[in-house]
Short mmCIF file of C-alpha atoms and ligand atoms in Angstrom, two decimals:
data_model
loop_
_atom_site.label_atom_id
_atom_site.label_comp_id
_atom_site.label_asym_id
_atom_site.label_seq_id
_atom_site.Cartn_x
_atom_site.Cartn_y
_atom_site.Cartn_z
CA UNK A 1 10.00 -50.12 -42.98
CA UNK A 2 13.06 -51.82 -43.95
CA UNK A 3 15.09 -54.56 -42.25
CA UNK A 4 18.41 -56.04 -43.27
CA UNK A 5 16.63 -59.68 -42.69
CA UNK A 6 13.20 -60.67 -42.27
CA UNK A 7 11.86 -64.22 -40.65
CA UNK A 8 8.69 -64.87 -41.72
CA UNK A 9 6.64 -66.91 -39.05
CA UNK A 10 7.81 -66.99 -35.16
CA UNK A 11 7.18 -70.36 -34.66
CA UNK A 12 9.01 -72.97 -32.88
CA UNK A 13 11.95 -72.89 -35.74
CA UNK A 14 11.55 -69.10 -36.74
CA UNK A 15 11.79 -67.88 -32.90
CA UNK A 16 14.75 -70.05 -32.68
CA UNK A 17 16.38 -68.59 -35.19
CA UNK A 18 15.97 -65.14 -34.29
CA UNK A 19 17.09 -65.92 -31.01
CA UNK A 20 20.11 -67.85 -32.74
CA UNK A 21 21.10 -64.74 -34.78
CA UNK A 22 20.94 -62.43 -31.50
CA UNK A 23 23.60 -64.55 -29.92
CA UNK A 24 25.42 -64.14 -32.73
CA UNK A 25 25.18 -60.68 -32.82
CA UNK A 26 23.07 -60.16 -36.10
CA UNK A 27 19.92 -58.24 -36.23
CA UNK A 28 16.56 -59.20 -37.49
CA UNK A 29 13.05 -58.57 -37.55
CA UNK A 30 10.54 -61.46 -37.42
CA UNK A 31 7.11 -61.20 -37.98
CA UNK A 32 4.12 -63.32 -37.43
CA UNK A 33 0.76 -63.62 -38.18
CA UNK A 34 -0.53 -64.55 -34.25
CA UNK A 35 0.20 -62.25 -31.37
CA UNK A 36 3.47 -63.67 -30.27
CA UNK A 37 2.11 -63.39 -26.71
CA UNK A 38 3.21 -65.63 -23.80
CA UNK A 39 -0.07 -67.18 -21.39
CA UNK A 40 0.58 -67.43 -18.47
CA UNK A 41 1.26 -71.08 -17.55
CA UNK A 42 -1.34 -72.91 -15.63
CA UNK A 43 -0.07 -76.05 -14.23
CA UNK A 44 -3.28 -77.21 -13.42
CA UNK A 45 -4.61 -77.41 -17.31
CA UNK A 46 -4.96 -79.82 -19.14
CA UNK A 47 -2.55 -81.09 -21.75
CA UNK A 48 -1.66 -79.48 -24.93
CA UNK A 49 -2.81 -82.25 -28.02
CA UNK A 50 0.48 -81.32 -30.07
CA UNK A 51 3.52 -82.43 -28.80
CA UNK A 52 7.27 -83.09 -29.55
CA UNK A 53 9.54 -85.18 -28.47
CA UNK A 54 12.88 -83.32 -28.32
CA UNK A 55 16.25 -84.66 -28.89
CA UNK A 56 19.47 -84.13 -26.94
CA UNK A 57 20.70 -81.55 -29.36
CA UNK A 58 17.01 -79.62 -29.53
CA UNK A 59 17.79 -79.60 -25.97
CA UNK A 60 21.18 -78.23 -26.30
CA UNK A 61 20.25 -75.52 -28.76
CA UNK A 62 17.13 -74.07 -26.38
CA UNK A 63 19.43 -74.44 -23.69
CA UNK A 64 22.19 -72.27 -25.34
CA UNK A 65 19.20 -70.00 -26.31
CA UNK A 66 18.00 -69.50 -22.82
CA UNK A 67 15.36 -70.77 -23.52
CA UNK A 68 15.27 -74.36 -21.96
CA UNK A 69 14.85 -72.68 -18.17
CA UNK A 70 11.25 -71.83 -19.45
CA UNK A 71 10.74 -74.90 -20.79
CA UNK A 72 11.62 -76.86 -17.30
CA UNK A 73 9.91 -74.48 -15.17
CA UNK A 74 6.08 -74.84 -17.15
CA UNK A 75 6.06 -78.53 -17.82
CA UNK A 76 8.23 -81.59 -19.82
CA UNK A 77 8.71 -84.99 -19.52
CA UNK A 78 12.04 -87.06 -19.74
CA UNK A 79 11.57 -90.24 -21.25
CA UNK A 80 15.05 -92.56 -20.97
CA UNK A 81 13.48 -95.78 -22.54
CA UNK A 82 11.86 -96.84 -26.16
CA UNK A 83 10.10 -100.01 -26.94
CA UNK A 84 8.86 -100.40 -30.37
CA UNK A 85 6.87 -103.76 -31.66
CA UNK A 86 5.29 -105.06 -34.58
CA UNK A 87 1.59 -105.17 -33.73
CA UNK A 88 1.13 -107.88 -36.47
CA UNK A 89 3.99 -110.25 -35.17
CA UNK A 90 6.62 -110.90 -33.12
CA UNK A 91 9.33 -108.78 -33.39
CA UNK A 92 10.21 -105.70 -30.85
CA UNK A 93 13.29 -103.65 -30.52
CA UNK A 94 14.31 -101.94 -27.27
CA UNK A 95 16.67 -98.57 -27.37
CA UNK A 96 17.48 -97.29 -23.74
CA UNK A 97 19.69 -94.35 -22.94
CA UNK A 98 21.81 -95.93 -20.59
CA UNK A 99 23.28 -97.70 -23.64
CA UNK A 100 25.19 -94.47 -24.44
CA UNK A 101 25.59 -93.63 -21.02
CA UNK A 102 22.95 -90.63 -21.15
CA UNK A 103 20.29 -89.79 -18.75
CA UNK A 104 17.43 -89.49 -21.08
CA UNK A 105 16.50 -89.89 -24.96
CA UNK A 106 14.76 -86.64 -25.21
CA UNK A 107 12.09 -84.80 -23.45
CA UNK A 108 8.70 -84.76 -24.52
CA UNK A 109 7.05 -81.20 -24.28
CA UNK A 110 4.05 -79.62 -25.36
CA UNK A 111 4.30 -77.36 -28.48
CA UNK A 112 2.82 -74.31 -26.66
CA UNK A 113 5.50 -75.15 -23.92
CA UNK A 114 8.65 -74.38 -26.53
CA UNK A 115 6.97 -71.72 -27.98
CA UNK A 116 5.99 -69.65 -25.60
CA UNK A 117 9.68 -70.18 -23.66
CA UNK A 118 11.16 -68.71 -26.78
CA UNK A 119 8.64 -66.13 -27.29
CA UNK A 120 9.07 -65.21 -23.56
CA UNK A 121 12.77 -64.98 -24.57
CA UNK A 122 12.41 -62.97 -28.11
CA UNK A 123 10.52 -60.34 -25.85
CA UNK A 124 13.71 -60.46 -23.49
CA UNK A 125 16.44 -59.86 -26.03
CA UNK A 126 15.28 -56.94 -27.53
CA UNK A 127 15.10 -58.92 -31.08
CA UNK A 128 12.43 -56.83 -33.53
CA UNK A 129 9.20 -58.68 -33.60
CA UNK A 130 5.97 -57.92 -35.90
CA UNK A 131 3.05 -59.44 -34.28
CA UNK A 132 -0.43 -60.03 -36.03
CA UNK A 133 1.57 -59.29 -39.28
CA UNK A 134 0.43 -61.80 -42.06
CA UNK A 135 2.17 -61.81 -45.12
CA UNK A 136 0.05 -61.21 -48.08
CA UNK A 137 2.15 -60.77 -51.12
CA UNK A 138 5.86 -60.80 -52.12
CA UNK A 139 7.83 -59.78 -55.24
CA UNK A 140 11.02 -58.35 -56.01
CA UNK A 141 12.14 -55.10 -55.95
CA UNK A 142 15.54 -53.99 -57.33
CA UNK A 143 18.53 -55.89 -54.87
CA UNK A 144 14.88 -56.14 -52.39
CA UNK A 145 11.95 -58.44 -51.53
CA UNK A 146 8.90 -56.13 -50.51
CA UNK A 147 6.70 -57.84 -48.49
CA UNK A 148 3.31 -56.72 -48.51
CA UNK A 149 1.07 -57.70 -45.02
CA UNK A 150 -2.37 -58.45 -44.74
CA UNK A 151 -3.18 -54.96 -43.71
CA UNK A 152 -1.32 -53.23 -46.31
CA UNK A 153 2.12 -52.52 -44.75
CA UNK A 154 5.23 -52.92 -46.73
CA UNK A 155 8.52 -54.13 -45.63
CA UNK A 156 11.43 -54.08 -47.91
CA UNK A 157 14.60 -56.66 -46.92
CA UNK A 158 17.41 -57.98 -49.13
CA UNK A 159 16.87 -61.45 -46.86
CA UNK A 160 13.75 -63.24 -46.43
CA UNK A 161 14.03 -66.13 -44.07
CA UNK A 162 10.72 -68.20 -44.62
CA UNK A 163 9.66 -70.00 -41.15
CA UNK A 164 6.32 -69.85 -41.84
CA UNK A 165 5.45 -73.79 -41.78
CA UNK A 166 3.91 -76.42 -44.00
CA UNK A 167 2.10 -74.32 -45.86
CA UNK A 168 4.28 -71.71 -46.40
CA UNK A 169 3.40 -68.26 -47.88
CA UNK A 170 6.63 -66.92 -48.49
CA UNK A 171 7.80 -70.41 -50.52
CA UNK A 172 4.26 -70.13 -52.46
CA UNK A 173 4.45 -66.21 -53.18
CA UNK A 174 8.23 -66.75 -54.27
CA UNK A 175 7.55 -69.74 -56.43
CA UNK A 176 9.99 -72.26 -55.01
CA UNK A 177 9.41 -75.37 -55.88
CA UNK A 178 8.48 -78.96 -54.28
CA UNK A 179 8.50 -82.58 -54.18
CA UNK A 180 4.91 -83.80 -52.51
CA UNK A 181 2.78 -86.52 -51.38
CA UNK A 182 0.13 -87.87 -49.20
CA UNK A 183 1.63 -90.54 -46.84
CA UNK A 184 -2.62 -91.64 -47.04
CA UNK A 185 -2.30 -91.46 -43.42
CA UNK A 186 -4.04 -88.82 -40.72
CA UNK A 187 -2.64 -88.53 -37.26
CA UNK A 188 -5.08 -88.22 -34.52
CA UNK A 189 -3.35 -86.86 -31.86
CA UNK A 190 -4.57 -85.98 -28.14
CA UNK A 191 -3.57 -86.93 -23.89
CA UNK A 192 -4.96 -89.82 -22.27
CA UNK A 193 -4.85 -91.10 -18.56
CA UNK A 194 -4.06 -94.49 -18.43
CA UNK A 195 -3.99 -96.86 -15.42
CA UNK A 196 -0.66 -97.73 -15.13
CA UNK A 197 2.76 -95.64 -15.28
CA UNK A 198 4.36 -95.12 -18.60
CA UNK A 199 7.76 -95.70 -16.77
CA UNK A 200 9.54 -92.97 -18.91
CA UNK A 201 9.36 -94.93 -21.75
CA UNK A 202 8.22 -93.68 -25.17
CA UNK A 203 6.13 -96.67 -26.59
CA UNK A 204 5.39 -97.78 -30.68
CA UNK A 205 3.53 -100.13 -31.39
CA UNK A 206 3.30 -100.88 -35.33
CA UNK A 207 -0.75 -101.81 -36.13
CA UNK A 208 -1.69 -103.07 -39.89
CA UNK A 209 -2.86 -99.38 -40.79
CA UNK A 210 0.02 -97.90 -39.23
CA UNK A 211 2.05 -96.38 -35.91
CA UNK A 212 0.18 -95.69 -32.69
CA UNK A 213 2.88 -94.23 -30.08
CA UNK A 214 2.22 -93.35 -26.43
CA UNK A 215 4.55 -90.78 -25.33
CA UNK A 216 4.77 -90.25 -21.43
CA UNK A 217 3.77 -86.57 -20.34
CA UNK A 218 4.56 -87.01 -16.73
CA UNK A 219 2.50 -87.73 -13.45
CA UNK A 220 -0.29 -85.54 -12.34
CA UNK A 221 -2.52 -86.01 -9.41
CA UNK A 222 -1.10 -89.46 -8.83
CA UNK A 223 -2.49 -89.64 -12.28
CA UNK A 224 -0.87 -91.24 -15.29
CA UNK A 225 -0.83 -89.11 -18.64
CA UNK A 226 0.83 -90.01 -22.04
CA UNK A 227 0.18 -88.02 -25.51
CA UNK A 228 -1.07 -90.68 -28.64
CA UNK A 229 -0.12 -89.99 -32.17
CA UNK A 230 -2.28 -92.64 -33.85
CA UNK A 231 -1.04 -92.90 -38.00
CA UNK A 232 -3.94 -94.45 -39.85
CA UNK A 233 -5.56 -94.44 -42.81
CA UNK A 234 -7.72 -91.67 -43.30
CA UNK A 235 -11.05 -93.76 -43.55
CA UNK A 236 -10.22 -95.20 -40.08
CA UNK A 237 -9.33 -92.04 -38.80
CA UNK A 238 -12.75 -90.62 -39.93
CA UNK A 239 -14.55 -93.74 -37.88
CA UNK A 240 -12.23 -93.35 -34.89
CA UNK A 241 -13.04 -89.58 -34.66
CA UNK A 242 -17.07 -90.03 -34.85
CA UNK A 243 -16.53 -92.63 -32.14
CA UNK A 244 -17.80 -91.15 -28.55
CA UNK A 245 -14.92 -90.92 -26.12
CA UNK A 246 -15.59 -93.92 -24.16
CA UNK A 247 -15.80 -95.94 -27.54
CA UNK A 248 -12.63 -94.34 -28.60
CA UNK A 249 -10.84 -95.51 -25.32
CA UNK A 250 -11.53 -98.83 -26.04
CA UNK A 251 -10.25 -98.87 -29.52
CA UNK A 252 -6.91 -97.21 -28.88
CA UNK A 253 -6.74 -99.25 -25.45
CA UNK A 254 -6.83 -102.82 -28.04
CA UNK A 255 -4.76 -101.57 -30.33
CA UNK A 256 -2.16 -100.43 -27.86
CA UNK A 257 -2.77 -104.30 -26.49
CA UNK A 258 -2.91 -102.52 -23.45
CA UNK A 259 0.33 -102.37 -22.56
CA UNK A 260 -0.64 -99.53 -19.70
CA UNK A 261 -4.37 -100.90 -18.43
CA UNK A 262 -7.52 -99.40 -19.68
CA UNK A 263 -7.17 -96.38 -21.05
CA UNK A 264 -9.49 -94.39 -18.29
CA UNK A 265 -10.00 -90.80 -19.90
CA UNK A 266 -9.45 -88.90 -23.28
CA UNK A 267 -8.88 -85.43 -24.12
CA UNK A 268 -9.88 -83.34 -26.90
CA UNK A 269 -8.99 -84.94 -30.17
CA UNK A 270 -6.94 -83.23 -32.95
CA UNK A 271 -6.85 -85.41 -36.69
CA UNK A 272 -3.99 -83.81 -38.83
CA UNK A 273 -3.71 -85.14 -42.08
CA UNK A 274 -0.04 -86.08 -42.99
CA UNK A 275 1.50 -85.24 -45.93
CA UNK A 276 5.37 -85.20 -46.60
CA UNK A 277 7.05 -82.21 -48.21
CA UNK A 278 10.33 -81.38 -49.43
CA UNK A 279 11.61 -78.13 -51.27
CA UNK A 280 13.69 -78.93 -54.15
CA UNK A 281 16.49 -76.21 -53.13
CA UNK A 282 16.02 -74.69 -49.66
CA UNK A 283 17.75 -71.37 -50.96
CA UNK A 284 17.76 -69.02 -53.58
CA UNK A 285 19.45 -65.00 -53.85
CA UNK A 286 18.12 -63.31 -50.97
CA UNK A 287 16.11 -66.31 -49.88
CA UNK A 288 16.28 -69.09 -47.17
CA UNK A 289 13.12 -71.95 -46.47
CA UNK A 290 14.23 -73.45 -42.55
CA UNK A 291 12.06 -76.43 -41.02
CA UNK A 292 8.22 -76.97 -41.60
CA UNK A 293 8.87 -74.66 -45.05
CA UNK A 294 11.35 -76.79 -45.96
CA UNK A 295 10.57 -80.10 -45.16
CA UNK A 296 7.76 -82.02 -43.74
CA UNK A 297 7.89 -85.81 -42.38
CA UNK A 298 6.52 -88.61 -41.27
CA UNK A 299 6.09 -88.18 -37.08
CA UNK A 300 6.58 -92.04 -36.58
CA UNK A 301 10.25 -91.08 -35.23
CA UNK A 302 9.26 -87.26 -34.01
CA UNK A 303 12.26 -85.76 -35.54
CA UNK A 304 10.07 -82.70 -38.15
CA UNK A 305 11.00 -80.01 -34.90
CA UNK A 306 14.39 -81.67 -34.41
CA UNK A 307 15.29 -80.98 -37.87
CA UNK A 308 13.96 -77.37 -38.03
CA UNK A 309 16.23 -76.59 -34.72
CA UNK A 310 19.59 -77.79 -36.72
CA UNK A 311 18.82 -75.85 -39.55
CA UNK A 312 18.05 -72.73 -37.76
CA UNK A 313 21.45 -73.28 -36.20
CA UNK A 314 23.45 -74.30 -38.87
CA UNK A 315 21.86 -70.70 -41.14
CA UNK A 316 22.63 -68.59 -38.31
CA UNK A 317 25.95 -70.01 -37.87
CA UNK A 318 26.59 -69.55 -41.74
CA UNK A 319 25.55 -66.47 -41.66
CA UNK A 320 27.54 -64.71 -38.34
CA UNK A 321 30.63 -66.79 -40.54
CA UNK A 322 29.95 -64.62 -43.35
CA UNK A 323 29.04 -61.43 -41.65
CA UNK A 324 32.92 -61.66 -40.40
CA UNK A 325 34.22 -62.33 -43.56
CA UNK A 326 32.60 -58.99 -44.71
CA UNK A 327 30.40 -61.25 -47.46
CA UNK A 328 26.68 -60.36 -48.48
CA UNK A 329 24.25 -62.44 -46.68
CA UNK A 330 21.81 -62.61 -49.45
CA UNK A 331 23.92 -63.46 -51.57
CA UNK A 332 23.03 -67.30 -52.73
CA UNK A 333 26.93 -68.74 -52.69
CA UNK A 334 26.62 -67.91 -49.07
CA UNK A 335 22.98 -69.33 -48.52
CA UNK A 336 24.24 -72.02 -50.38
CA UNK A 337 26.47 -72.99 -48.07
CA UNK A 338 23.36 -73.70 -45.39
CA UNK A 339 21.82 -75.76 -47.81
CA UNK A 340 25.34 -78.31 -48.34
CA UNK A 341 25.07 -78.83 -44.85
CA UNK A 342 21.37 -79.56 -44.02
CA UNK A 343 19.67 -81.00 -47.35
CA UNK A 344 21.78 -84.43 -47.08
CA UNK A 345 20.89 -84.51 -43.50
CA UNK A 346 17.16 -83.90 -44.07
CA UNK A 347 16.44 -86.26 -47.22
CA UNK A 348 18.64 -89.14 -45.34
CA UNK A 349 15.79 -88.64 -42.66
CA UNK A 350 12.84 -88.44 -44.73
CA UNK A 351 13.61 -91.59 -46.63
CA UNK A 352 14.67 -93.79 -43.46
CA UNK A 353 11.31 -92.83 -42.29
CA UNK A 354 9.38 -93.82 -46.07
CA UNK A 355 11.55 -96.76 -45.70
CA UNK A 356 10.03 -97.57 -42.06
CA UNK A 357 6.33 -96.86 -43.36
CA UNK A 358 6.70 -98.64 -46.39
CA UNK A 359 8.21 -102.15 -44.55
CA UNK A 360 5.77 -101.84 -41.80
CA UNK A 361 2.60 -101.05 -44.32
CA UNK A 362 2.80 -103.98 -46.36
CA UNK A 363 0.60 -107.02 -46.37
CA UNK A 364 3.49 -109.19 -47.97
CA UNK A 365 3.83 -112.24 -45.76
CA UNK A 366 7.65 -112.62 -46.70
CA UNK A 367 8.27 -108.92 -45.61
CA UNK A 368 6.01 -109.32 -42.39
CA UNK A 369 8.51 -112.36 -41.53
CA UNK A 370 11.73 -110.82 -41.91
CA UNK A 371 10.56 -107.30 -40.43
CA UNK A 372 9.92 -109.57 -37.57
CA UNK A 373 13.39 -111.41 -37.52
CA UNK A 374 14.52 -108.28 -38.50
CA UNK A 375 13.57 -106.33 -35.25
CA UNK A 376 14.41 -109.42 -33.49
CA UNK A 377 17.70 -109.42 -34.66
CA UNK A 378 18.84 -105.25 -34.30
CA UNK A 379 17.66 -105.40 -30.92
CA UNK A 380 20.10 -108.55 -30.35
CA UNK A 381 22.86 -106.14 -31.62
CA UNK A 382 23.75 -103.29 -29.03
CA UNK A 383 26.49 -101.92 -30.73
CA UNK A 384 24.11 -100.80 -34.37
CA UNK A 385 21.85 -99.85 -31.37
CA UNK A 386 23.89 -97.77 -29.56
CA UNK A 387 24.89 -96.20 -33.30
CA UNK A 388 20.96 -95.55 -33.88
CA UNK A 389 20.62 -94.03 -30.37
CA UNK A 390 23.21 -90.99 -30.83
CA UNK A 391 21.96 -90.37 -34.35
CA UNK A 392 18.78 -90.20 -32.91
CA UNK A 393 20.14 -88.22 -29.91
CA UNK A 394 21.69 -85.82 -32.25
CA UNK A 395 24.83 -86.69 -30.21
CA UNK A 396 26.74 -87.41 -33.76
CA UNK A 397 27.11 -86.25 -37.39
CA UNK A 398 28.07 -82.43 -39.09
CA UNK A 399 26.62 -80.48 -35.93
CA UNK A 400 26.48 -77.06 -35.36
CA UNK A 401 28.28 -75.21 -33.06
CA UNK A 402 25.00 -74.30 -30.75
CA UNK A 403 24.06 -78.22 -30.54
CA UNK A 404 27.52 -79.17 -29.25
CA UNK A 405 28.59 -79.45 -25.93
CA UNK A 406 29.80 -76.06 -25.00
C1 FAD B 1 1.12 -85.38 -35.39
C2 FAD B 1 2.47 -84.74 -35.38
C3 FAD B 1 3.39 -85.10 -34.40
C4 FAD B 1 4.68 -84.53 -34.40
N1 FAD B 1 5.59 -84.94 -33.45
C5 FAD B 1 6.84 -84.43 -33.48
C6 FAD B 1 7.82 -84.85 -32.54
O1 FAD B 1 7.58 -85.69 -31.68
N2 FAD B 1 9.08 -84.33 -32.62
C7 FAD B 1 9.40 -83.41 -33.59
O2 FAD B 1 10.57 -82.99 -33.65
N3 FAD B 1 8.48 -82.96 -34.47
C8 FAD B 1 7.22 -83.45 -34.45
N4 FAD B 1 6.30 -83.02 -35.36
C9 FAD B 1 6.67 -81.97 -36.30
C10 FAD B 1 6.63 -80.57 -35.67
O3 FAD B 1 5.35 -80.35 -35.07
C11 FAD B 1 6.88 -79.52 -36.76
O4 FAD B 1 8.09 -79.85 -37.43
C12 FAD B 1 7.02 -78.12 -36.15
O5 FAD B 1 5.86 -77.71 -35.49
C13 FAD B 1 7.35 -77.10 -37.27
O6 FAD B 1 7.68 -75.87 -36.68
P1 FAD B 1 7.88 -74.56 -37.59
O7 FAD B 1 8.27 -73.49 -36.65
O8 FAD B 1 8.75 -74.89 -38.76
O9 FAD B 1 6.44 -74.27 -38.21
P2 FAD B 1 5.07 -73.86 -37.49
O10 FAD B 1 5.00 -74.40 -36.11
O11 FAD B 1 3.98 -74.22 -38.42
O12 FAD B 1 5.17 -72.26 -37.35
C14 FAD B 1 4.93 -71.40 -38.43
C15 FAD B 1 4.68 -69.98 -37.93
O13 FAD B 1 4.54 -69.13 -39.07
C16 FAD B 1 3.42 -68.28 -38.89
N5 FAD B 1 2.88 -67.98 -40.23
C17 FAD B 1 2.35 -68.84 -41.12
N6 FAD B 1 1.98 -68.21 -42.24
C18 FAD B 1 2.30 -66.89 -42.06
C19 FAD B 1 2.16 -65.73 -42.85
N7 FAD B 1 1.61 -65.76 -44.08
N8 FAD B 1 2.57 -64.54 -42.36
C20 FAD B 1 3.14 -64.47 -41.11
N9 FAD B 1 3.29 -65.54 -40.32
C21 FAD B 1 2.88 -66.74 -40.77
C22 FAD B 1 2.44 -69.08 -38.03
O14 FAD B 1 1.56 -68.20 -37.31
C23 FAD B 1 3.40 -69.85 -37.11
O15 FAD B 1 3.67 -69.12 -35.92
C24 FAD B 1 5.02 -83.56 -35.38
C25 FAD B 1 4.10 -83.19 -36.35
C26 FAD B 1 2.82 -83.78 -36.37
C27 FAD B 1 1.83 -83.37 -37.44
#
């Protein structure tokens, strides 16, 4: 079979894209290794444990996609408030939405939630889709890639788009390199009930081994829900995983200080060891790497999915640009060209969020001090805030079209 581009992985960023390159009118095949299938949504379940709390311009982008409606109708959260304190001291920071006259800060929604709203609409659009097709092998062949699937089947393309996540196949099998490390932190992620409301407010509260957030999920039963990502060191996480779940609720109840009651149930735990990732070019002739296979970060801010959504809009938008100019997509000036415009973006990111970890990880008493008057002294300043707030918003910066306000 051949295909004039292939995505490799129809995940959140992959089924974007696809979607992305459909409404601009270019055709694509993306395969998968999963089924791509769509459950149907039970509203009576239980939470998802992975989560992601989506900007203003993720929510422009699925919403230009048609792809938001889904999201609405199965289950989200809108959070318009963030406090964020240092666990160790004194110092707190406050960012509300109303401070750049918006409605919300973002939405938090369960992974499975995006995906299967874009899945539901890749079915829709008639895009070509390649389910429970993993890729094996890759090499070149003449002006081609063939890709070779788990079950033998080869697919020849000029374009490979690689989507398929943090550990990536396709930037493996075609030797791209990248810069690595552990941030010696796992996440331990899951949904609690607490006893009181989370009053839309995404909560972080800085601990010596590192960021525990609650993230509101919305109101069930009369019931109060909120998703934890807990960043700590990996021996801690290993002790707070063997811990039963009513010793667990304690724990994570003290080291929230309880700033919603007793934390009355927990769900399933997930522990996801975090490591952060960055390809050294994003692009090479006939290749593109787009979110989790690019770049992986810290979730302290929740931005990894954010990022992935501008770069799948900024490719496809360099791409329908040179599609009307009559240029080859493959070729790498024009890839190139995606990579300019979301590589600063990206690695300005990553290293506010090393910076974050760093200050908030040491034991220094003269950095604990001025991260405290530090805090103190942002949150004191609501211009800089407001500044942060549509940064974080994606409401500023070199955006692309589909994030804009149409
Ligand atoms: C604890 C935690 C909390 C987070 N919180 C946030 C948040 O609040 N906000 C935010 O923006 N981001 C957050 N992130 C990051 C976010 O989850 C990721 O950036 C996002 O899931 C990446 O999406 P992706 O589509 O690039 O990759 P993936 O979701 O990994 O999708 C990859 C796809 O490729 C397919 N695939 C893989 N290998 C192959 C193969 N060989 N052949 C065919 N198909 C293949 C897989 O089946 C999958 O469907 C968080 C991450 C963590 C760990």
């Amino acid at each position: 079979m051949r295909a004039d581009l292939i995505i490799v992985g129809a995940g959140m960023v992959g089924s974007a894209l696809a979607l992305a390159l459909r409404e601009q009118g270019l055709e694509c095949l993306v395969l998968d290794g999963g089924p791509m299938t769509v459950e149907p949504f039970d509203a009576s379940a239980g939470y998802e444990p992975r989560v992601s709390a989506l900007s203003m311009a993720s929510q422009r982008i699925l919403e230009r996609l048609g792809a938001w409606p889904g999201v609405l109708a199965r289950r989200s959260c809108p959070y318009s408030e963030m406090h964020v304190w240092d666990g160790s001291g004194t110092g707190n920071i406050h960012f509300s939405a109303g401070s750049v006259h918006a409605l919300t800060l973002g939405h938090i929604v369960e992974n499975r939630v995006v995906q299967d709203a874009l899945v539901e609409r890749l079915h829709a659009s008639g895009v070509g889709l390649l389910a429970d097709a993993r890729l094996e092998r890759m090499r070149h062949s003449g002006d081609d890639w063939l890709l070779t699937l788990a079950d033998g089947r080869e697919l020849r393309t000029p374009l490979v788009i690689a989507a398929d996540g943090a550990n990536s196949a396709v930037r493996r099998l075609a030797g791209c390199e990248t810069r690595e490390w552990d941030y010696l932190h796992h996440a331990i992620v899951t949904s609690v009930r607490c006893a009181e409301a989370h009053q839309a407010t995404a909560w972080q509260r800085f601990t010596d081994e590192g960021p525990l957030a609650f993230l509101p999920l919305g109101e069930r039963d009369g019931e109060h829900w909120c998703s934890i990502v807990w960043s700590t060191t990996p021996d801690h996480a290993t002790g707070l995983m063997a811990l039963d779940d009513q010793a667990f609720s304690t724990a994570l109840g003290q080291a929230f200080e309880h700033r919603l009651g007793q934390v009355l149930h927990v769900d399933r735990r997930l522990c996801i060891p975090l490591r952060q990732r960055h390809a050294k070019r994003y692009v090479e002739p006939g290749l593109a790497l787009i979110g989790d296979a690019a770049h992986t970060i810290h979730p302290l801010a929740g931005q990894g999915v954010n990022l992935g959504f501008l770069d799948a809009a900024v490719l496809a938008e360099v791409l329908a640009q040179a599609a009307a100019r009559g240029e080859r997509l493959a070729d790498e000036r024009v890839l190139s060209r995606y990579e300019r415009r979301r590589m600063p973006h990206n690695l300005a990111m990553m290293a506010a969020m090393e910076g974050f970890q760093r200050l908030f990880q040491s034991d220094s008493l003269t950095l604990r001090l001025a991260r405290n008057a530090g805090l103190d002294l942002v949150d004191g300043l609501e211009d800089a805030k407001a500044l942060f707030v549509r940064q974080a918003l994606g409401l500023s910066g070199d955006l692309p079209d589909l994030a804009k306000v149409s």
